[in-house]
């Protein structure tokens, strides 16, 4: 991603659609120039938290990068790398593991493609977790807990499907997991303490109907659905373009009003908040609200925003994320106003829809204040 001095563009060209919208940036010519004219080592870094992979085109480059990375970590971060966890892998011959998925490259026709599975350790953990919940469904300590156990089992299965579906061989892996977890489930049909599994029933969830409705592996217990473990297919993990990033100044999405300057100000002035927890959660709440007031949905600036508690602190502080809300100064004053003259003055320049009025009164209710009868004031609209 180094910049080069070639003309005005640096050999980087925008690819646009028929309407002129930028789809991506074409850097092919720049990369070819860097490969041919420089001795820079080409590599691709993929990182999540403290776990990262560096991909190189050949072994010679990989060896140089390995030494350089170890030196950089030792000199700059004072970290010593472990020989057990760090190494060079030839992906044409062996698997490497990243975030619970192992992968290598295999040939398909004249091309090389990725072949990925659930990592061995991750698969063993998945099997153990599902077995424990499945055994509670088969032999519940109390009959009243069957519904609870089925809900937990379904949530775990859907969560695992949602994460591991990025592995190309996920279908084969979960077929193996399904057999090791549930087997043929004959034991349940002969268990006097549990109602037998049924092959027919009603799917009462639209989401489950769309995602699992075609499966013949569906089973029911007491009318409750058991989501099939083995029914999952590979989904292409979409790459997020670097150009589209809401944390940089370039971001041009109209619906997103997050400001880099506001975020920077909040981080640098965390000491102004009563507690560090409130400072951290206020920043998270600002991002979650996309830089807008929670009531008026107007974009907020550094000078026109207030972080309030939804339920005011009485005695013990509650600075959790769920109890914080970001409002504009005018709305914040309106939420806490008790004087009719002040309310009238605020509403004169703050026209509010019915939805905004309800949100305002809901916040006032938490403060044990009377609801504002907006129809008695001018400057409101429906």
Short mmCIF file of C-alpha atoms in Angstrom, two decimals:
data_model
loop_
_atom_site.label_atom_id
_atom_site.label_comp_id
_atom_site.label_asym_id
_atom_site.label_seq_id
_atom_site.Cartn_x
_atom_site.Cartn_y
_atom_site.Cartn_z
CA UNK A 1 0.00 0.00 0.00
CA UNK A 2 3.04 2.33 -0.32
CA UNK A 3 2.44 5.56 -2.24
CA UNK A 4 4.53 6.10 -5.38
CA UNK A 5 5.24 9.26 -7.35
CA UNK A 6 3.85 8.39 -10.77
CA UNK A 7 1.78 11.17 -12.29
CA UNK A 8 -1.11 12.71 -10.37
CA UNK A 9 -2.77 9.45 -9.39
CA UNK A 10 0.19 7.37 -8.20
CA UNK A 11 -1.08 4.65 -10.57
CA UNK A 12 -4.22 4.22 -8.48
CA UNK A 13 -7.48 4.40 -10.44
CA UNK A 14 -11.08 4.43 -9.25
CA UNK A 15 -13.38 1.79 -10.72
CA UNK A 16 -16.89 3.20 -11.05
CA UNK A 17 -20.29 1.89 -12.11
CA UNK A 18 -22.53 3.43 -14.79
CA UNK A 19 -23.84 6.02 -12.32
CA UNK A 20 -20.34 7.16 -11.39
CA UNK A 21 -20.28 5.57 -7.93
CA UNK A 22 -16.81 4.39 -6.86
CA UNK A 23 -16.81 0.60 -6.54
CA UNK A 24 -13.15 -0.02 -5.69
CA UNK A 25 -9.62 1.23 -6.33
CA UNK A 26 -7.53 -0.47 -9.04
CA UNK A 27 -3.88 -0.66 -7.91
CA UNK A 28 -2.71 -3.30 -10.41
CA UNK A 29 -0.30 -1.01 -12.29
CA UNK A 30 1.19 0.33 -9.05
CA UNK A 31 1.77 -3.17 -7.65
CA UNK A 32 3.42 -4.34 -10.88
CA UNK A 33 5.73 -1.32 -10.70
CA UNK A 34 6.63 -1.98 -7.07
CA UNK A 35 7.35 -5.65 -7.82
CA UNK A 36 9.57 -4.83 -10.80
CA UNK A 37 11.45 -1.72 -9.65
CA UNK A 38 11.89 -2.13 -5.86
CA UNK A 39 13.26 -4.68 -3.41
CA UNK A 40 10.29 -4.33 -1.07
CA UNK A 41 9.00 -7.61 0.33
CA UNK A 42 5.40 -8.31 -0.71
CA UNK A 43 3.12 -9.59 2.03
CA UNK A 44 -0.50 -9.57 3.14
CA UNK A 45 -1.36 -9.19 6.82
CA UNK A 46 -4.63 -10.49 8.31
CA UNK A 47 -5.12 -9.61 11.97
CA UNK A 48 -7.75 -10.04 14.67
CA UNK A 49 -6.76 -8.68 18.13
CA UNK A 50 -3.34 -10.24 18.95
CA UNK A 51 -3.70 -13.12 16.48
CA UNK A 52 -2.37 -12.51 12.98
CA UNK A 53 -1.21 -14.25 9.80
CA UNK A 54 1.25 -12.96 7.21
CA UNK A 55 0.92 -14.38 3.69
CA UNK A 56 3.87 -14.41 1.26
CA UNK A 57 4.34 -15.66 -2.29
CA UNK A 58 7.43 -17.81 -1.69
CA UNK A 59 9.53 -19.39 1.07
CA UNK A 60 12.47 -16.99 0.70
CA UNK A 61 10.26 -13.96 1.34
CA UNK A 62 8.47 -15.74 4.19
CA UNK A 63 11.78 -16.45 5.93
CA UNK A 64 12.86 -12.79 5.71
CA UNK A 65 9.45 -11.60 6.97
CA UNK A 66 9.59 -14.08 9.88
CA UNK A 67 12.95 -12.70 11.06
CA UNK A 68 11.88 -9.08 10.54
CA UNK A 69 8.62 -9.60 12.46
CA UNK A 70 10.36 -11.22 15.44
CA UNK A 71 12.89 -8.40 15.58
CA UNK A 72 10.20 -5.73 15.33
CA UNK A 73 8.12 -7.31 18.13
CA UNK A 74 11.20 -7.63 20.35
CA UNK A 75 12.53 -4.10 19.77
CA UNK A 76 9.26 -2.14 19.65
CA UNK A 77 6.85 -4.09 21.86
CA UNK A 78 9.42 -6.03 23.95
CA UNK A 79 7.65 -9.31 23.15
CA UNK A 80 9.31 -12.68 22.67
CA UNK A 81 7.59 -14.91 20.11
CA UNK A 82 6.91 -18.58 20.86
CA UNK A 83 8.43 -21.13 18.49
CA UNK A 84 5.50 -23.46 19.21
CA UNK A 85 2.87 -21.01 17.98
CA UNK A 86 4.94 -19.18 15.35
CA UNK A 87 6.24 -20.80 12.20
CA UNK A 88 6.23 -20.93 8.42
CA UNK A 89 3.61 -23.14 6.76
CA UNK A 90 3.49 -24.25 3.13
CA UNK A 91 -0.24 -24.01 2.42
CA UNK A 92 0.08 -26.32 -0.57
CA UNK A 93 1.03 -29.18 1.78
CA UNK A 94 -0.24 -28.39 5.29
CA UNK A 95 -3.10 -26.71 7.12
CA UNK A 96 -2.74 -23.55 9.20
CA UNK A 97 -5.26 -22.46 11.84
CA UNK A 98 -6.75 -19.00 12.35
CA UNK A 99 -9.70 -18.06 14.60
CA UNK A 100 -10.95 -21.64 14.92
CA UNK A 101 -10.72 -22.50 11.21
CA UNK A 102 -7.94 -24.48 9.52
CA UNK A 103 -7.25 -24.01 5.82
CA UNK A 104 -4.89 -24.87 2.98
CA UNK A 105 -4.92 -24.44 -0.80
CA UNK A 106 -5.78 -27.21 -3.25
CA UNK A 107 -5.94 -27.41 -7.03
CA UNK A 108 -9.18 -27.16 -8.94
CA UNK A 109 -8.62 -27.38 -12.66
CA UNK A 110 -5.85 -24.91 -13.44
CA UNK A 111 -6.45 -22.79 -10.32
CA UNK A 112 -5.58 -22.89 -6.63
CA UNK A 113 -8.53 -22.54 -4.26
CA UNK A 114 -8.99 -22.47 -0.49
CA UNK A 115 -10.12 -25.61 1.34
CA UNK A 116 -11.07 -24.90 4.95
CA UNK A 117 -12.44 -26.93 7.87
CA UNK A 118 -13.36 -26.30 11.48
CA UNK A 119 -10.10 -26.58 13.45
CA UNK A 120 -9.63 -29.84 15.38
CA UNK A 121 -9.64 -28.18 18.83
CA UNK A 122 -12.67 -26.06 17.95
CA UNK A 123 -14.55 -29.09 16.64
CA UNK A 124 -13.87 -31.00 19.87
CA UNK A 125 -15.17 -28.04 21.93
CA UNK A 126 -18.31 -27.77 19.77
CA UNK A 127 -19.03 -31.48 20.19
CA UNK A 128 -18.54 -31.34 23.96
CA UNK A 129 -20.75 -28.26 24.42
CA UNK A 130 -23.60 -29.65 22.32
CA UNK A 131 -23.35 -33.09 23.95
CA UNK A 132 -23.76 -31.59 27.42
CA UNK A 133 -26.93 -29.70 26.44
CA UNK A 134 -28.27 -32.66 24.43
CA UNK A 135 -27.85 -34.95 27.43
CA UNK A 136 -29.88 -32.47 29.52
CA UNK A 137 -32.64 -32.66 26.89
CA UNK A 138 -32.54 -36.48 26.86
CA UNK A 139 -32.45 -36.87 30.64
CA UNK A 140 -33.70 -33.66 32.27
CA UNK A 141 -33.49 -33.40 36.05
CA UNK A 142 -36.93 -31.74 35.89
CA UNK A 143 -39.52 -32.05 33.15
CA UNK A 144 -40.12 -28.29 33.37
CA UNK A 145 -36.52 -27.64 32.21
CA UNK A 146 -36.92 -29.31 28.80
CA UNK A 147 -38.12 -26.10 27.10
CA UNK A 148 -35.22 -24.13 28.60
CA UNK A 149 -32.68 -26.74 27.46
CA UNK A 150 -34.13 -26.87 23.93
CA UNK A 151 -33.94 -23.07 23.62
CA UNK A 152 -30.30 -23.13 24.79
CA UNK A 153 -29.47 -25.95 22.37
CA UNK A 154 -31.07 -24.14 19.40
CA UNK A 155 -29.29 -20.87 20.24
CA UNK A 156 -25.93 -22.65 20.42
CA UNK A 157 -26.47 -24.45 17.10
CA UNK A 158 -27.51 -21.27 15.26
CA UNK A 159 -24.56 -19.36 16.72
CA UNK A 160 -22.09 -22.05 15.65
CA UNK A 161 -23.61 -22.23 12.16
CA UNK A 162 -23.42 -18.45 11.84
CA UNK A 163 -19.71 -18.38 12.68
CA UNK A 164 -18.28 -21.52 11.10
CA UNK A 165 -20.24 -21.19 7.82
CA UNK A 166 -17.21 -19.35 6.40
CA UNK A 167 -15.35 -22.70 6.23
CA UNK A 168 -15.72 -24.25 2.76
CA UNK A 169 -16.17 -27.79 4.18
CA UNK A 170 -18.51 -26.74 6.99
CA UNK A 171 -21.29 -29.05 5.77
CA UNK A 172 -19.10 -32.18 6.07
CA UNK A 173 -17.73 -31.06 9.44
CA UNK A 174 -21.18 -30.48 10.96
CA UNK A 175 -22.45 -33.78 9.55
CA UNK A 176 -19.74 -35.47 11.63
CA UNK A 177 -20.56 -33.29 14.65
CA UNK A 178 -24.28 -34.10 14.34
CA UNK A 179 -23.63 -37.86 14.41
CA UNK A 180 -21.30 -37.62 17.41
CA UNK A 181 -23.71 -35.39 19.34
CA UNK A 182 -27.13 -36.90 18.66
CA UNK A 183 -26.40 -40.20 16.87
CA UNK A 184 -29.70 -41.75 15.85
CA UNK A 185 -31.32 -40.53 19.09
CA UNK A 186 -32.93 -43.93 19.69
CA UNK A 187 -32.23 -43.62 23.41
CA UNK A 188 -34.68 -40.78 23.71
CA UNK A 189 -37.55 -42.80 22.29
CA UNK A 190 -37.07 -45.46 24.98
CA UNK A 191 -36.55 -43.05 27.83
CA UNK A 192 -39.56 -43.08 30.16
CA UNK A 193 -38.70 -39.67 31.55
CA UNK A 194 -38.82 -37.91 28.20
CA UNK A 195 -41.34 -37.52 25.39
CA UNK A 196 -40.19 -39.22 22.15
CA UNK A 197 -38.81 -37.27 19.21
CA UNK A 198 -41.36 -36.58 16.49
CA UNK A 199 -40.63 -36.17 12.78
CA UNK A 200 -43.52 -33.82 12.10
CA UNK A 201 -44.45 -30.53 13.66
CA UNK A 202 -45.01 -26.84 13.10
CA UNK A 203 -42.25 -24.28 12.44
CA UNK A 204 -43.51 -21.13 14.12
CA UNK A 205 -40.53 -18.86 13.37
CA UNK A 206 -40.20 -17.07 10.03
CA UNK A 207 -36.41 -16.84 10.38
CA UNK A 208 -36.04 -20.57 11.11
CA UNK A 209 -38.46 -21.40 8.29
CA UNK A 210 -36.33 -19.46 5.80
CA UNK A 211 -33.00 -20.83 7.03
CA UNK A 212 -33.82 -24.43 8.00
CA UNK A 213 -37.31 -25.06 6.61
CA UNK A 214 -36.15 -27.31 3.73
CA UNK A 215 -34.24 -29.68 6.02
CA UNK A 216 -35.47 -33.25 6.49
CA UNK A 217 -33.44 -33.50 9.70
CA UNK A 218 -35.94 -31.39 11.67
CA UNK A 219 -37.31 -33.01 14.83
CA UNK A 220 -39.80 -31.91 17.51
CA UNK A 221 -40.12 -32.61 21.24
CA UNK A 222 -43.37 -31.55 22.88
CA UNK A 223 -44.03 -29.36 19.87
CA UNK A 224 -40.70 -27.55 20.29
CA UNK A 225 -38.37 -27.45 17.28
CA UNK A 226 -34.93 -29.03 17.44
CA UNK A 227 -32.73 -27.22 14.90
CA UNK A 228 -30.71 -29.77 12.86
CA UNK A 229 -26.99 -29.58 13.63
CA UNK A 230 -25.97 -31.05 10.28
CA UNK A 231 -27.99 -28.66 8.10
CA UNK A 232 -25.57 -25.85 7.21
CA UNK A 233 -23.89 -24.68 4.02
CA UNK A 234 -20.87 -22.58 3.14
CA UNK A 235 -21.36 -18.82 2.89
CA UNK A 236 -18.78 -16.63 1.16
CA UNK A 237 -17.16 -14.33 3.75
CA UNK A 238 -17.46 -10.91 2.17
CA UNK A 239 -14.41 -8.65 2.32
CA UNK A 240 -15.02 -5.20 3.75
CA UNK A 241 -13.48 -2.53 1.56
CA UNK A 242 -10.84 -0.40 3.26
CA UNK A 243 -12.24 2.70 1.55
CA UNK A 244 -15.57 2.33 3.39
CA UNK A 245 -14.74 3.07 7.00
CA UNK A 246 -16.88 5.14 9.32
CA UNK A 247 -13.94 5.98 11.57
CA UNK A 248 -12.07 8.15 9.04
CA UNK A 249 -12.78 11.65 7.76
CA UNK A 250 -13.40 10.42 4.20
CA UNK A 251 -16.53 8.54 5.14
CA UNK A 252 -19.39 9.98 3.07
CA UNK A 253 -22.43 7.98 4.13
CA UNK A 254 -25.24 10.52 4.68
CA UNK A 255 -27.04 8.28 7.16
CA UNK A 256 -23.94 7.99 9.35
CA UNK A 257 -23.00 11.20 11.20
CA UNK A 258 -20.11 9.81 13.26
CA UNK A 259 -17.42 12.48 13.43
CA UNK A 260 -13.74 11.62 13.78
CA UNK A 261 -13.16 14.93 15.61
CA UNK A 262 -15.93 14.21 18.13
CA UNK A 263 -14.55 10.73 18.80
CA UNK A 264 -11.04 12.11 19.22
CA UNK A 265 -12.32 14.79 21.62
CA UNK A 266 -14.20 12.20 23.72
CA UNK A 267 -11.14 9.94 23.96
CA UNK A 268 -8.74 12.77 24.86
CA UNK A 269 -11.11 14.22 27.48
CA UNK A 270 -12.16 11.01 29.22
CA UNK A 271 -10.96 12.52 32.53
CA UNK A 272 -13.85 15.03 32.41
CA UNK A 273 -16.39 12.25 33.04
CA UNK A 274 -17.15 11.22 36.65
CA UNK A 275 -15.85 7.68 36.00
CA UNK A 276 -13.72 5.98 33.35
CA UNK A 277 -16.54 3.44 32.81
CA UNK A 278 -18.90 6.27 31.85
CA UNK A 279 -16.32 7.78 29.47
CA UNK A 280 -15.80 4.45 27.71
CA UNK A 281 -19.52 3.63 27.46
CA UNK A 282 -20.38 7.17 26.32
CA UNK A 283 -18.05 6.71 23.33
CA UNK A 284 -19.66 3.35 22.54
CA UNK A 285 -23.13 4.89 22.81
CA UNK A 286 -22.12 7.77 20.48
CA UNK A 287 -21.00 5.26 17.84
CA UNK A 288 -24.13 3.11 18.32
CA UNK A 289 -26.36 6.17 17.79
CA UNK A 290 -24.36 6.98 14.61
CA UNK A 291 -23.47 10.41 15.92
CA UNK A 292 -27.11 11.51 16.26
CA UNK A 293 -29.31 12.67 19.11
CA UNK A 294 -31.40 9.76 20.42
CA UNK A 295 -34.59 11.89 20.34
CA UNK A 296 -34.34 14.27 17.36
CA UNK A 297 -31.95 12.15 15.23
CA UNK A 298 -30.00 15.30 14.35
CA UNK A 299 -26.22 15.17 13.91
CA UNK A 300 -24.32 16.16 17.04
CA UNK A 301 -21.22 18.32 17.40
CA UNK A 302 -18.69 18.55 20.25
CA UNK A 303 -20.38 21.64 21.71
CA UNK A 304 -23.94 20.36 21.26
CA UNK A 305 -24.03 16.97 22.94
CA UNK A 306 -24.66 15.69 26.44
CA UNK A 307 -24.29 12.17 27.84
CA UNK A 308 -27.18 11.49 30.23
CA UNK A 309 -28.24 8.59 32.45
CA UNK A 310 -31.54 7.04 31.36
CA UNK A 311 -32.30 6.19 34.98
CA UNK A 312 -30.71 8.86 37.20
CA UNK A 313 -28.19 7.64 39.78
CA UNK A 314 -29.59 7.60 43.29
CA UNK A 315 -26.94 6.51 45.74
CA UNK A 316 -24.98 3.88 43.79
CA UNK A 317 -23.78 4.95 40.30
CA UNK A 318 -24.92 3.07 37.22
CA UNK A 319 -22.61 4.03 34.34
CA UNK A 320 -23.30 0.92 32.25
CA UNK A 321 -23.80 1.14 28.50
CA UNK A 322 -27.52 0.31 28.79
CA UNK A 323 -28.12 3.21 31.17
CA UNK A 324 -26.51 5.93 29.01
CA UNK A 325 -27.96 8.01 26.19
CA UNK A 326 -26.52 10.82 24.04
CA UNK A 327 -28.76 13.89 23.59
CA UNK A 328 -28.43 17.37 22.16
CA UNK A 329 -28.17 20.17 24.76
CA UNK A 330 -31.67 21.48 24.01
CA UNK A 331 -33.28 18.06 24.36
CA UNK A 332 -31.31 17.42 27.57
CA UNK A 333 -32.65 20.70 29.03
CA UNK A 334 -36.18 19.82 27.91
CA UNK A 335 -36.02 16.38 29.54
CA UNK A 336 -35.15 17.94 32.91
CA UNK A 337 -37.23 21.15 32.61
CA UNK A 338 -39.94 21.85 35.21
CA UNK A 339 -40.70 25.51 34.49
CA UNK A 340 -43.49 26.07 31.94
CA UNK A 341 -41.86 29.26 30.59
CA UNK A 342 -38.59 27.42 29.94
CA UNK A 343 -40.42 24.50 28.28
CA UNK A 344 -42.28 26.92 26.01
CA UNK A 345 -39.04 28.69 25.11
CA UNK A 346 -37.27 25.42 24.27
CA UNK A 347 -40.15 24.09 22.16
CA UNK A 348 -40.31 27.33 20.17
CA UNK A 349 -37.06 26.42 18.37
CA UNK A 350 -37.42 22.66 18.76
CA UNK A 351 -40.38 21.31 16.77
CA UNK A 352 -40.98 17.69 17.71
CA UNK A 353 -42.89 14.88 16.06
CA UNK A 354 -45.17 12.57 18.03
CA UNK A 355 -42.43 9.93 18.19
CA UNK A 356 -39.95 12.46 19.63
CA UNK A 357 -42.52 13.63 22.17
CA UNK A 358 -43.06 10.06 23.40
CA UNK A 359 -39.30 9.49 23.78
CA UNK A 360 -38.94 12.75 25.69
CA UNK A 361 -41.76 11.87 28.08
CA UNK A 362 -40.34 8.39 28.59
CA UNK A 363 -37.04 9.90 29.78
CA UNK A 364 -38.94 12.33 32.05
CA UNK A 365 -40.82 9.40 33.57
CA UNK A 366 -37.51 7.82 34.66
CA UNK A 367 -36.75 11.14 36.40
CA UNK A 368 -40.15 11.07 38.13
CA UNK A 369 -41.20 14.28 36.33
CA UNK A 370 -44.64 15.04 34.90
CA UNK A 371 -45.16 14.36 31.20
CA UNK A 372 -45.20 17.42 28.94
CA UNK A 373 -48.57 18.02 27.30
CA UNK A 374 -47.14 19.16 23.96
CA UNK A 375 -50.53 20.13 22.53
CA UNK A 376 -50.64 22.96 25.09
CA UNK A 377 -47.51 24.53 23.60
CA UNK A 378 -46.82 26.11 20.27
CA UNK A 379 -43.92 25.07 18.04
CA UNK A 380 -44.85 21.37 17.95
CA UNK A 381 -45.91 19.34 14.97
CA UNK A 382 -47.47 15.96 14.36
#
